[in-house]
Amino acid sequence: MQTVVDLTRCQGYAQCVFLAPGIFELHGEEGLLYATAVPVDQVERVRQAAAACPVQAILLGEEVSGSAR
């Protein structure tokens, strides 16, 4: 699975960091670092993180390829 975070929408609530710490990481107070390729064992955590994002800034799977056009 691929993941992309729209950093212009991200407000640094860090729900993704709490739910999938192996994929998302805060850098400083508001900067977000993340892995674009999600390992199979982390897919469910990343889906939960995307669902929990208050501003819906996390795109997954086909959403990523569709928005890249």
mmCIF file of C-alpha atoms in Angstrom, residues 3 5 7 10 16-17 20-28 30-36 58:
data_model
loop_
_atom_site.group_PDB
_atom_site.id
_atom_site.type_symbol
_atom_site.label_atom_id
_atom_site.label_comp_id
_atom_site.label_asym_id
_atom_site.label_seq_id
_atom_site.Cartn_x
_atom_site.Cartn_y
_atom_site.Cartn_z
ATOM 1 C CA THR A 3 0.420 6.517 1.434
ATOM 2 C CA VAL A 5 -0.018 13.044 3.355
ATOM 3 C CA LEU A 7 1.010 18.519 4.176
ATOM 4 C CA CYS A 10 -2.078 18.536 7.944
ATOM 5 C CA CYS A 16 -1.504 9.248 12.921
ATOM 6 C CA VAL A 17 1.673 9.211 15.014
ATOM 7 C CA ALA A 20 0.939 4.092 13.442
ATOM 8 C CA PRO A 21 4.216 5.199 15.035
ATOM 9 C CA GLY A 22 6.274 3.023 12.695
ATOM 10 C CA ILE A 23 4.977 4.950 9.672
ATOM 11 C CA PHE A 24 4.343 8.502 10.919
ATOM 12 C CA GLU A 25 6.694 10.619 13.027
ATOM 13 C CA LEU A 26 6.608 14.215 14.192
ATOM 14 C CA HIS A 27 9.700 16.215 13.325
ATOM 15 C CA GLY A 28 9.922 19.222 15.595
ATOM 16 C CA GLU A 30 4.608 20.535 13.631
ATOM 17 C CA GLY A 31 6.565 18.798 10.852
ATOM 18 C CA LEU A 32 5.396 15.332 9.855
ATOM 19 C CA LEU A 33 7.636 12.664 8.370
ATOM 20 C CA TYR A 34 6.104 9.485 6.976
ATOM 21 C CA ALA A 35 6.889 6.357 4.989
ATOM 22 C CA THR A 36 5.265 6.296 1.558
ATOM 23 C CA ILE A 58 -3.860 11.011 4.601
#
